[in-house]
Structure formats: structure tokens, C-alpha cells
Amino acid sequence: EVQLVETGGGLVQPGKSLKLTCATSGFTFSNAWMHWVRQSPEKQLEWVAQIKAKSNNYATYYAESVKGRFTISRDDSKSSVYLQMNSLKEEDTAIYYCTRYYGDYWGQGVMVTVSS
Amino acid sequence: DVVLTQTPSILSATIGQSVSISCRSSQSLLDSDGNTYLYWFLQRPGQSPQRLIYLVSNLGSGVPNRFSGSGSGTDFTLKISGVEAEDLGVYYCMQATHAWTFGGGTKLELK
């Protein structure tokens, strides 16, 4: 059974950092292209970042809204993907989901609240 | 960025009624590889999005065949032939031809 479990969310002040983890199981993680997608309090879905597989040189891509502040990475030995979020802004407040390939499986999501 | 416009934003239906949701793209979603990367998702209250349709018209694993997708280029449609109670929630289209973007959502509710 394919599973994706996000952890690491919470309340953080503007300008601070947070690192999200998505632990996966039930599929060959090393071959998978992984994504982070967030959902704002207004329920709008926004793609955040993608990381491809080793065969694609672990290429990464980012939404303009997070470029230069967020970093996606992966550890194939742990079947996990990460999102390092720096210089957080109030508009980064959202539920963050990890998903694979073209969204066939999603995690349950983790809440990130940026507020002073 | 590619903008996806979904209509209607709210859809009221009775059980058994057939309904359609439109998703219009600001650019053609036909990729140079010949695929059209248009997807449909359902998000039930309190749950993560669930993929229903991939590549315009292909039914996802375990998805009932009352769901169908159609369209090409910039205009796409999701049809539900006979709404059931478990279909209530918010439907999103998503394109992955030009990075990923999502439509604004269509809330399906009971009339």
C-alpha cells in the first residue's frame, strides 16, 4: 500500500525557518518524481516544488512565489522528501501536501502557520 | 503562468442527476510529446485531494465509471453521470504541461 506521511509543521514567526518531511512507503521511491503542493486557508491549491529522480540528476523546480526561499531535497535511502522553508512569510500559511508523479497519491497534509 | 478557470464555482445537484464542470486554460495544454497533461481531483471535506481522471479522459484506479473526462487544447469537461452522496466535495482541475497549476475549484453540494 502506497503511503505518504508529512510531518514537521507548526506555528512559526515571520522570517523564521521550518523543515517539512514526507516519509513514504509501498513503492519504489528512488524512481519517483516528488512534489510539494500547498492549500491556502481560502482552499486554493498551489504547486510549490518538484524534485525528479536520480536518473534525472535530481533536477528541482520551484514556484516563483517560493524560489530562493524554499529548497526541496530527497533521501532515497530513507524514501523521504523534504521541504526546507526559510524566510517564511504570512502568505506561506497553508496545509502542505506531498504527492508523487502526477498526483496519484497524496499525504494527509501538514499545517504551517506563519504568524507573529 | 497558465491560468485554469473552472465553472461553475458552486454546483447544486440532486442524487442521480448528471452534472458537468468546465475547465478552461489560458494556453493550450497539448505538450510537444503529444500528451495533454490535464487532471481532475476531488477533495472531500477534511481529506486530501484524490485523483479521478488523468491525461484528460483516463479513469484513475478504483474510480467509478460514472466519472468521465473530455476535451482538448484549452477546453475540458468533467462529467458525473448520476451523482451519488459520496461525490460531494470540491473538484479541481490541474494542468502539468507548463509546470503545475490548479483551477479555483467547483463545490458540488446537494440541492
CSV table of N, CA, C and O in Angstrom, one decimal, chain B:
chain,number,residue,atom,x,y,z
B,1,ASP,N,2.3,32.4,-16.2
B,1,ASP,CA,1.7,31.1,-15.7
B,1,ASP,C,0.4,30.8,-16.4
B,1,ASP,O,-0.4,31.7,-16.8
B,2,VAL,N,0.1,29.5,-16.5
B,2,VAL,CA,-1.1,29.1,-17.1
B,2,VAL,C,-2.2,29.2,-16.1
B,2,VAL,O,-2.1,28.8,-14.9
B,3,VAL,N,-3.3,29.9,-16.5
B,3,VAL,CA,-4.5,30.1,-15.6
B,3,VAL,C,-5.6,29.1,-16.0
B,3,VAL,O,-5.9,29.0,-17.2
B,4,LEU,N,-6.1,28.4,-15.0
B,4,LEU,CA,-7.2,27.5,-15.3
B,4,LEU,C,-8.4,28.1,-14.6
B,4,LEU,O,-8.5,28.4,-13.4
B,5,THR,N,-9.5,28.2,-15.4
B,5,THR,CA,-10.7,28.8,-15.0
B,5,THR,C,-11.8,27.8,-14.9
B,5,THR,O,-12.2,27.2,-16.0
B,6,GLN,N,-12.3,27.5,-13.8
B,6,GLN,CA,-13.4,26.5,-13.6
B,6,GLN,C,-14.7,27.1,-13.5
B,6,GLN,O,-14.9,28.1,-12.8
B,7,THR,N,-15.7,26.5,-14.1
B,7,THR,CA,-17.1,27.0,-13.9
B,7,THR,C,-18.0,25.8,-13.9
B,7,THR,O,-17.8,24.8,-14.6
B,8,PRO,N,-19.1,25.8,-13.1
B,8,PRO,CA,-19.4,26.9,-12.1
B,8,PRO,C,-18.5,26.8,-10.9
B,8,PRO,O,-17.8,25.8,-10.7
B,9,SER,N,-18.5,27.8,-10.0
B,9,SER,CA,-17.8,27.7,-8.7
B,9,SER,C,-18.6,26.9,-7.7
B,9,SER,O,-18.0,26.3,-6.8
B,10,ILE,N,-19.9,26.9,-7.8
B,10,ILE,CA,-20.8,26.1,-7.0
B,10,ILE,C,-21.8,25.4,-7.9
B,10,ILE,O,-22.4,26.0,-8.8
B,11,LEU,N,-22.0,24.1,-7.6
B,11,LEU,CA,-22.9,23.3,-8.4
B,11,LEU,C,-23.8,22.5,-7.4
B,11,LEU,O,-23.4,21.8,-6.5
B,12,SER,N,-25.1,22.8,-7.5
B,12,SER,CA,-26.1,22.1,-6.7
B,12,SER,C,-26.8,21.0,-7.5
B,12,SER,O,-27.3,21.3,-8.6
B,13,ALA,N,-26.8,19.8,-6.9
B,13,ALA,CA,-27.4,18.7,-7.6
B,13,ALA,C,-28.2,17.8,-6.7
B,13,ALA,O,-28.0,17.8,-5.5
B,14,THR,N,-29.1,17.1,-7.3
B,14,THR,CA,-29.8,16.0,-6.6
B,14,THR,C,-29.1,14.7,-6.8
B,14,THR,O,-28.4,14.5,-7.8
B,15,ILE,N,-29.4,13.8,-5.9
B,15,ILE,CA,-28.8,12.4,-6.1
B,15,ILE,C,-29.4,11.8,-7.4
B,15,ILE,O,-30.6,11.9,-7.7
B,16,GLY,N,-28.5,11.3,-8.3
B,16,GLY,CA,-28.9,10.7,-9.5
B,16,GLY,C,-28.8,11.7,-10.7
B,16,GLY,O,-28.9,11.2,-11.9
B,17,GLN,N,-28.7,13.0,-10.4
B,17,GLN,CA,-28.6,13.9,-11.5
B,17,GLN,C,-27.2,13.9,-12.2
B,17,GLN,O,-26.2,13.6,-11.5
B,18,SER,N,-27.2,14.1,-13.4
B,18,SER,CA,-25.9,14.2,-14.2
B,18,SER,C,-25.5,15.7,-14.2
B,18,SER,O,-26.3,16.6,-14.5
B,19,VAL,N,-24.2,15.9,-14.0
B,19,VAL,CA,-23.6,17.3,-13.9
B,19,VAL,C,-22.3,17.3,-14.7
B,19,VAL,O,-21.6,16.3,-14.9
B,20,SER,N,-22.0,18.6,-15.1
B,20,SER,CA,-20.7,18.8,-15.8
B,20,SER,C,-20.0,20.0,-15.2
B,20,SER,O,-20.6,21.0,-14.8
B,21,ILE,N,-18.6,19.9,-15.2
B,21,ILE,CA,-17.8,21.0,-14.7
B,21,ILE,C,-16.8,21.3,-15.8
B,21,ILE,O,-16.2,20.5,-16.5
B,22,SER,N,-16.7,22.6,-16.1
B,22,SER,CA,-15.8,23.1,-17.2
B,22,SER,C,-14.5,23.6,-16.6
B,22,SER,O,-14.4,24.2,-15.5
B,23,CYS,N,-13.4,23.4,-17.4
B,23,CYS,CA,-12.1,23.9,-17.0
B,23,CYS,C,-11.5,24.4,-18.3
B,23,CYS,O,-11.3,23.7,-19.3
B,24,ARG,N,-11.3,25.8,-18.3
B,24,ARG,CA,-10.7,26.4,-19.5
B,24,ARG,C,-9.3,26.9,-19.1
B,24,ARG,O,-9.1,27.6,-18.1
B,25,SER,N,-8.4,26.7,-20.0
B,25,SER,CA,-7.0,27.1,-19.8
B,25,SER,C,-6.6,28.3,-20.7
B,25,SER,O,-7.2,28.5,-21.7
B,26,SER,N,-5.7,29.1,-20.1
B,26,SER,CA,-5.3,30.3,-20.8
B,26,SER,C,-4.3,30.0,-22.0
B,26,SER,O,-4.0,30.9,-22.8
B,27,GLN,N,-3.8,28.8,-22.0
B,27,GLN,CA,-2.9,28.3,-23.0
B,27,GLN,C,-3.3,26.9,-23.4
B,27,GLN,O,-3.8,26.1,-22.6
B,28,SER,N,-2.9,26.5,-24.6
B,28,SER,CA,-3.1,25.1,-25.0
B,28,SER,C,-2.3,24.2,-24.0
B,28,SER,O,-1.2,24.5,-23.7
B,29,LEU,N,-2.9,23.0,-23.7
B,29,LEU,CA,-2.2,22.1,-22.8
B,29,LEU,C,-1.7,20.9,-23.5
B,29,LEU,O,-1.2,19.9,-22.9
B,30,LEU,N,-1.7,21.0,-24.9
B,30,LEU,CA,-1.1,19.9,-25.7
B,30,LEU,C,0.4,20.1,-25.6
B,30,LEU,O,1.0,21.1,-26.0
B,31,ASP,N,1.1,19.1,-25.1
B,31,ASP,CA,2.5,19.1,-25.0
B,31,ASP,C,3.2,18.7,-26.3
B,31,ASP,O,2.6,18.0,-27.1
B,32,SER,N,4.5,19.0,-26.4
B,32,SER,CA,5.2,18.7,-27.6
B,32,SER,C,5.4,17.1,-27.7
B,32,SER,O,5.7,16.6,-28.8
B,33,ASP,N,5.2,16.4,-26.6
B,33,ASP,CA,5.3,15.0,-26.7
B,33,ASP,C,4.0,14.3,-27.1
B,33,ASP,O,3.9,13.1,-27.1
B,34,GLY,N,3.0,15.1,-27.4
B,34,GLY,CA,1.7,14.6,-27.8
B,34,GLY,C,0.7,14.4,-26.8
B,34,GLY,O,-0.5,14.1,-27.0
B,35,ASN,N,1.1,14.5,-25.5
B,35,ASN,CA,0.2,14.3,-24.4
B,35,ASN,C,-0.4,15.6,-24.0
B,35,ASN,O,0.2,16.7,-24.1
B,36,THR,N,-1.6,15.5,-23.4
B,36,THR,CA,-2.3,16.7,-22.8
B,36,THR,C,-2.4,16.4,-21.3
B,36,THR,O,-3.1,15.5,-20.9
B,37,TYR,N,-1.6,17.2,-20.5
B,37,TYR,CA,-1.5,16.9,-19.1
B,37,TYR,C,-2.5,17.6,-18.3
B,37,TYR,O,-2.3,18.6,-17.6
B,38,LEU,N,-3.8,17.1,-18.4
B,38,LEU,CA,-4.9,17.7,-17.7
B,38,LEU,C,-5.5,16.6,-16.8
B,38,LEU,O,-5.8,15.5,-17.2
B,39,TYR,N,-5.7,17.0,-15.5
B,39,TYR,CA,-6.1,16.1,-14.5
B,39,TYR,C,-7.3,16.7,-13.7
B,39,TYR,O,-7.5,17.9,-13.6
B,40,TRP,N,-8.1,15.8,-13.1
B,40,TRP,CA,-9.2,16.1,-12.3
B,40,TRP,C,-9.1,15.5,-10.9
B,40,TRP,O,-8.7,14.3,-10.8
B,41,PHE,N,-9.4,16.3,-9.9
B,41,PHE,CA,-9.3,15.8,-8.5
B,41,PHE,C,-10.6,16.1,-7.8
B,41,PHE,O,-11.2,17.1,-8.0
B,42,LEU,N,-10.9,15.3,-6.8
B,42,LEU,CA,-12.0,15.5,-5.8
B,42,LEU,C,-11.4,15.6,-4.4
B,42,LEU,O,-10.6,14.7,-4.0
B,43,GLN,N,-11.7,16.7,-3.7
B,43,GLN,CA,-11.3,16.8,-2.3
B,43,GLN,C,-12.6,16.8,-1.5
B,43,GLN,O,-13.4,17.7,-1.5
B,44,ARG,N,-12.8,15.7,-0.7
B,44,ARG,CA,-13.9,15.6,0.2
B,44,ARG,C,-13.6,16.4,1.5
B,44,ARG,O,-12.4,16.6,1.7
B,45,PRO,N,-14.6,16.8,2.2
B,45,PRO,CA,-14.3,17.6,3.4
B,45,PRO,C,-13.3,16.9,4.3
B,45,PRO,O,-13.5,15.7,4.7
B,46,GLY,N,-12.3,17.6,4.7
B,46,GLY,CA,-11.3,17.1,5.7
B,46,GLY,C,-10.3,16.1,5.1
B,46,GLY,O,-9.6,15.5,5.9
B,47,GLN,N,-10.4,15.9,3.8
B,47,GLN,CA,-9.5,14.9,3.2
B,47,GLN,C,-8.5,15.6,2.2
B,47,GLN,O,-8.7,16.7,1.8
B,48,SER,N,-7.5,14.8,1.8
B,48,SER,CA,-6.6,15.2,0.8
B,48,SER,C,-7.2,15.1,-0.6
B,48,SER,O,-8.2,14.3,-0.7
B,49,PRO,N,-6.7,15.8,-1.6
B,49,PRO,CA,-7.2,15.6,-2.9
B,49,PRO,C,-7.1,14.1,-3.4
B,49,PRO,O,-6.1,13.5,-3.0
B,50,GLN,N,-8.0,13.7,-4.2
B,50,GLN,CA,-8.0,12.3,-4.7
B,50,GLN,C,-8.1,12.4,-6.3
B,50,GLN,O,-9.0,13.1,-6.8
B,51,ARG,N,-7.1,11.8,-7.0
B,51,ARG,CA,-7.2,11.9,-8.4
B,51,ARG,C,-8.2,11.1,-9.0
B,51,ARG,O,-8.3,9.9,-8.7
B,52,LEU,N,-9.1,11.7,-9.9
B,52,LEU,CA,-10.1,11.0,-10.6
B,52,LEU,C,-9.8,10.6,-12.0
B,52,LEU,O,-10.0,9.5,-12.5
B,53,ILE,N,-9.3,11.6,-12.7
B,53,ILE,CA,-9.0,11.5,-14.1
B,53,ILE,C,-7.6,11.9,-14.4
B,53,ILE,O,-7.1,13.0,-13.9
B,54,TYR,N,-6.9,11.2,-15.3
B,54,TYR,CA,-5.6,11.6,-15.7
B,54,TYR,C,-5.5,11.7,-17.2
B,54,TYR,O,-6.2,11.0,-17.9
B,55,LEU,N,-4.6,12.6,-17.8
B,55,LEU,CA,-4.5,12.8,-19.2
B,55,LEU,C,-5.8,13.0,-19.9
B,55,LEU,O,-6.1,12.2,-20.8
B,56,VAL,N,-6.6,13.9,-19.4
B,56,VAL,CA,-7.9,14.3,-19.9
B,56,VAL,C,-9.0,13.4,-19.7
B,56,VAL,O,-10.1,13.8,-19.3
B,57,SER,N,-8.8,12.1,-20.0
B,57,SER,CA,-10.0,11.2,-20.1
B,57,SER,C,-9.8,9.8,-19.5
B,57,SER,O,-10.7,8.9,-19.6
B,58,ASN,N,-8.7,9.6,-18.9
B,58,ASN,CA,-8.4,8.2,-18.3
B,58,ASN,C,-8.8,8.1,-16.9
B,58,ASN,O,-8.4,9.0,-16.0
B,59,LEU,N,-9.6,7.1,-16.6
B,59,LEU,CA,-10.1,7.0,-15.2
B,59,LEU,C,-9.1,6.4,-14.3
B,59,LEU,O,-8.4,5.5,-14.6
B,60,GLY,N,-8.9,7.1,-13.1
B,60,GLY,CA,-8.0,6.6,-12.1
B,60,GLY,C,-8.3,5.3,-11.5
B,60,GLY,O,-9.5,4.8,-11.6
B,61,SER,N,-7.4,4.6,-10.9
B,61,SER,CA,-7.6,3.3,-10.3
B,61,SER,C,-8.7,3.4,-9.2
B,61,SER,O,-8.6,4.2,-8.3
B,62,GLY,N,-9.7,2.5,-9.4
B,62,GLY,CA,-10.7,2.5,-8.3
B,62,GLY,C,-11.8,3.5,-8.5
B,62,GLY,O,-12.7,3.6,-7.6
B,63,VAL,N,-11.7,4.4,-9.5
B,63,VAL,CA,-12.7,5.5,-9.6
B,63,VAL,C,-13.9,5.0,-10.4
B,63,VAL,O,-13.7,4.3,-11.4
B,64,PRO,N,-15.1,5.2,-9.9
B,64,PRO,CA,-16.3,4.7,-10.5
B,64,PRO,C,-16.4,5.2,-11.9
B,64,PRO,O,-16.1,6.4,-12.2
B,65,ASN,N,-17.0,4.4,-12.8
B,65,ASN,CA,-17.1,4.8,-14.2
B,65,ASN,C,-18.3,5.8,-14.5
B,65,ASN,O,-18.5,6.2,-15.6
B,66,ARG,N,-18.9,6.3,-13.4
B,66,ARG,CA,-19.9,7.4,-13.6
B,66,ARG,C,-19.1,8.8,-13.9
B,66,ARG,O,-19.7,9.7,-14.3
B,67,PHE,N,-17.8,8.7,-13.6
B,67,PHE,CA,-17.0,9.9,-13.9
B,67,PHE,C,-16.3,9.7,-15.2
B,67,PHE,O,-15.9,8.7,-15.6
B,68,SER,N,-16.3,10.8,-16.0
B,68,SER,CA,-15.7,10.8,-17.3
B,68,SER,C,-15.1,12.2,-17.6
B,68,SER,O,-15.6,13.2,-17.1
B,69,GLY,N,-14.0,12.2,-18.4
B,69,GLY,CA,-13.4,13.5,-18.7
B,69,GLY,C,-13.3,13.6,-20.2
B,69,GLY,O,-13.1,12.6,-20.9
B,70,SER,N,-13.3,14.8,-20.7
B,70,SER,CA,-13.2,15.0,-22.2
B,70,SER,C,-12.6,16.4,-22.4
B,70,SER,O,-12.4,17.2,-21.5
B,71,GLY,N,-12.3,16.6,-23.7
B,71,GLY,CA,-11.7,17.9,-24.1
B,71,GLY,C,-10.4,17.9,-24.8
B,71,GLY,O,-9.8,16.8,-24.9
B,72,SER,N,-10.0,19.0,-25.2
B,72,SER,CA,-8.7,19.1,-25.9
B,72,SER,C,-8.2,20.6,-25.9
B,72,SER,O,-9.1,21.5,-25.8
B,73,GLY,N,-6.9,20.8,-26.1
B,73,GLY,CA,-6.4,22.1,-26.3
B,73,GLY,C,-6.6,23.0,-25.0
B,73,GLY,O,-5.7,22.9,-24.1
B,74,THR,N,-7.6,23.8,-25.0
B,74,THR,CA,-7.8,24.7,-23.9
B,74,THR,C,-9.1,24.5,-23.1
B,74,THR,O,-9.4,25.1,-22.1
B,75,ASP,N,-10.0,23.6,-23.6
B,75,ASP,CA,-11.3,23.4,-23.0
B,75,ASP,C,-11.5,21.9,-22.6
B,75,ASP,O,-11.5,21.0,-23.5
B,76,PHE,N,-11.9,21.8,-21.4
B,76,PHE,CA,-12.0,20.4,-20.8
B,76,PHE,C,-13.3,20.4,-19.9
B,76,PHE,O,-13.7,21.4,-19.3
B,77,THR,N,-13.8,19.1,-19.8
B,77,THR,CA,-15.0,18.9,-19.0
B,77,THR,C,-14.9,17.6,-18.2
B,77,THR,O,-14.4,16.6,-18.7
B,78,LEU,N,-15.4,17.7,-17.0
B,78,LEU,CA,-15.6,16.6,-16.1
B,78,LEU,C,-17.1,16.3,-16.0
B,78,LEU,O,-17.9,17.3,-15.7
B,79,LYS,N,-17.5,15.1,-16.3
B,79,LYS,CA,-19.0,14.8,-16.2
B,79,LYS,C,-19.2,13.7,-15.2
B,79,LYS,O,-18.4,12.7,-15.1
B,80,ILE,N,-20.2,13.9,-14.4
B,80,ILE,CA,-20.6,12.8,-13.4
B,80,ILE,C,-22.0,12.4,-13.9
B,80,ILE,O,-23.0,13.2,-13.8
B,81,SER,N,-22.1,11.1,-14.3
B,81,SER,CA,-23.4,10.6,-14.8
B,81,SER,C,-24.1,9.9,-13.6
B,81,SER,O,-24.0,8.7,-13.4
B,82,GLY,N,-24.9,10.7,-12.9
B,82,GLY,CA,-25.6,10.2,-11.8
B,82,GLY,C,-24.9,10.4,-10.5
B,82,GLY,O,-24.2,9.5,-10.0
B,83,VAL,N,-25.0,11.6,-9.9
B,83,VAL,CA,-24.4,12.0,-8.7
B,83,VAL,C,-24.8,11.1,-7.5
B,83,VAL,O,-26.0,10.8,-7.4
B,84,GLU,N,-23.8,10.7,-6.7
B,84,GLU,CA,-24.1,9.9,-5.5
B,84,GLU,C,-23.6,10.8,-4.3
B,84,GLU,O,-22.8,11.7,-4.5
B,85,ALA,N,-24.0,10.4,-3.2
B,85,ALA,CA,-23.7,11.2,-2.0
B,85,ALA,C,-22.2,11.3,-1.7
B,85,ALA,O,-21.7,12.4,-1.3
B,86,GLU,N,-21.5,10.3,-2.0
B,86,GLU,CA,-20.0,10.3,-1.8
B,86,GLU,C,-19.3,11.2,-2.8
B,86,GLU,O,-18.1,11.4,-2.6
B,87,ASP,N,-20.0,11.7,-3.8
B,87,ASP,CA,-19.3,12.6,-4.8
B,87,ASP,C,-19.3,14.1,-4.3
B,87,ASP,O,-18.7,14.9,-5.0
B,88,LEU,N,-19.9,14.4,-3.2
B,88,LEU,CA,-19.9,15.7,-2.7
B,88,LEU,C,-18.6,16.2,-2.2
B,88,LEU,O,-17.8,15.4,-1.6
B,89,GLY,N,-18.2,17.4,-2.5
B,89,GLY,CA,-16.9,17.9,-2.2
B,89,GLY,C,-16.5,19.0,-3.2
B,89,GLY,O,-17.3,19.5,-3.9
B,90,VAL,N,-15.2,19.3,-3.3
B,90,VAL,CA,-14.7,20.3,-4.2
B,90,VAL,C,-13.9,19.6,-5.3
B,90,VAL,O,-13.0,18.8,-5.0
B,91,TYR,N,-14.2,19.9,-6.5
B,91,TYR,CA,-13.5,19.4,-7.7
B,91,TYR,C,-12.5,20.4,-8.2
B,91,TYR,O,-12.8,21.6,-8.4
B,92,TYR,N,-11.3,19.9,-8.5
B,92,TYR,CA,-10.2,20.8,-9.1
B,92,TYR,C,-9.7,20.2,-10.3
B,92,TYR,O,-9.5,19.0,-10.4
B,93,CYS,N,-9.5,21.0,-11.4
B,93,CYS,CA,-8.7,20.6,-12.5
B,93,CYS,C,-7.3,21.1,-12.3
B,93,CYS,O,-7.0,22.0,-11.5
B,94,MET,N,-6.3,20.4,-12.9
B,94,MET,CA,-4.9,20.7,-12.7
B,94,MET,C,-4.2,20.4,-14.1
B,94,MET,O,-4.6,19.5,-14.8
B,95,GLN,N,-3.3,21.3,-14.4
B,95,GLN,CA,-2.5,21.1,-15.7
B,95,GLN,C,-1.1,20.9,-15.3
B,95,GLN,O,-0.6,21.6,-14.3
B,96,ALA,N,-0.4,20.0,-16.0
B,96,ALA,CA,1.0,19.8,-15.7
B,96,ALA,C,1.8,19.9,-17.0
B,96,ALA,O,3.0,19.4,-17.1
B,97,THR,N,1.3,20.5,-18.0
B,97,THR,CA,2.1,20.8,-19.2
B,97,THR,C,3.1,21.9,-19.1
B,97,THR,O,4.2,21.8,-19.6
B,98,HIS,N,2.7,22.9,-18.4
B,98,HIS,CA,3.5,24.1,-18.1
B,98,HIS,C,3.7,24.2,-16.6
B,98,HIS,O,2.9,25.0,-16.0
B,99,ALA,N,4.6,23.5,-16.0
B,99,ALA,CA,4.7,23.4,-14.5
B,99,ALA,C,3.3,22.9,-14.1
B,99,ALA,O,2.6,22.2,-14.9
B,100,TRP,N,2.9,23.1,-12.9
B,100,TRP,CA,1.6,22.7,-12.4
B,100,TRP,C,0.8,23.9,-12.0
B,100,TRP,O,1.3,24.8,-11.3
B,101,THR,N,-0.4,24.0,-12.4
B,101,THR,CA,-1.4,25.0,-11.8
B,101,THR,C,-2.7,24.3,-11.7
B,101,THR,O,-3.0,23.3,-12.4
B,102,PHE,N,-3.5,24.8,-10.7
B,102,PHE,CA,-4.8,24.3,-10.4
B,102,PHE,C,-5.9,25.3,-10.7
B,102,PHE,O,-5.7,26.5,-10.6
B,103,GLY,N,-7.1,24.8,-11.0
B,103,GLY,CA,-8.2,25.7,-11.1
B,103,GLY,C,-8.7,26.1,-9.7
B,103,GLY,O,-8.2,25.6,-8.7
B,104,GLY,N,-9.6,27.0,-9.7
B,104,GLY,CA,-10.1,27.5,-8.4
B,104,GLY,C,-11.1,26.7,-7.7
B,104,GLY,O,-11.4,26.9,-6.5
B,105,GLY,N,-11.5,25.6,-8.3
B,105,GLY,CA,-12.4,24.6,-7.6
B,105,GLY,C,-13.8,24.8,-7.9
B,105,GLY,O,-14.3,25.9,-8.2
B,106,THR,N,-14.6,23.7,-7.9
B,106,THR,CA,-16.0,23.7,-8.0
B,106,THR,C,-16.6,22.9,-6.9
B,106,THR,O,-16.3,21.7,-6.8
B,107,LYS,N,-17.4,23.5,-6.1
B,107,LYS,CA,-18.0,22.9,-4.9
B,107,LYS,C,-19.3,22.2,-5.4
B,107,LYS,O,-20.2,22.9,-5.8
B,108,LEU,N,-19.4,20.9,-5.2
B,108,LEU,CA,-20.6,20.1,-5.5
B,108,LEU,C,-21.3,19.9,-4.2
B,108,LEU,O,-20.8,19.3,-3.3
B,109,GLU,N,-22.6,20.4,-4.2
B,109,GLU,CA,-23.4,20.3,-3.0
B,109,GLU,C,-24.8,19.7,-3.3
B,109,GLU,O,-25.2,19.7,-4.5
B,110,LEU,N,-25.5,19.2,-2.3
B,110,LEU,CA,-26.8,18.7,-2.5
B,110,LEU,C,-27.8,19.8,-2.6
B,110,LEU,O,-27.8,20.8,-1.8
B,111,LYS,N,-28.7,19.7,-3.6
B,111,LYS,CA,-29.8,20.7,-3.7
B,111,LYS,C,-30.8,20.5,-2.7
B,111,LYS,O,-31.2,19.3,-2.4
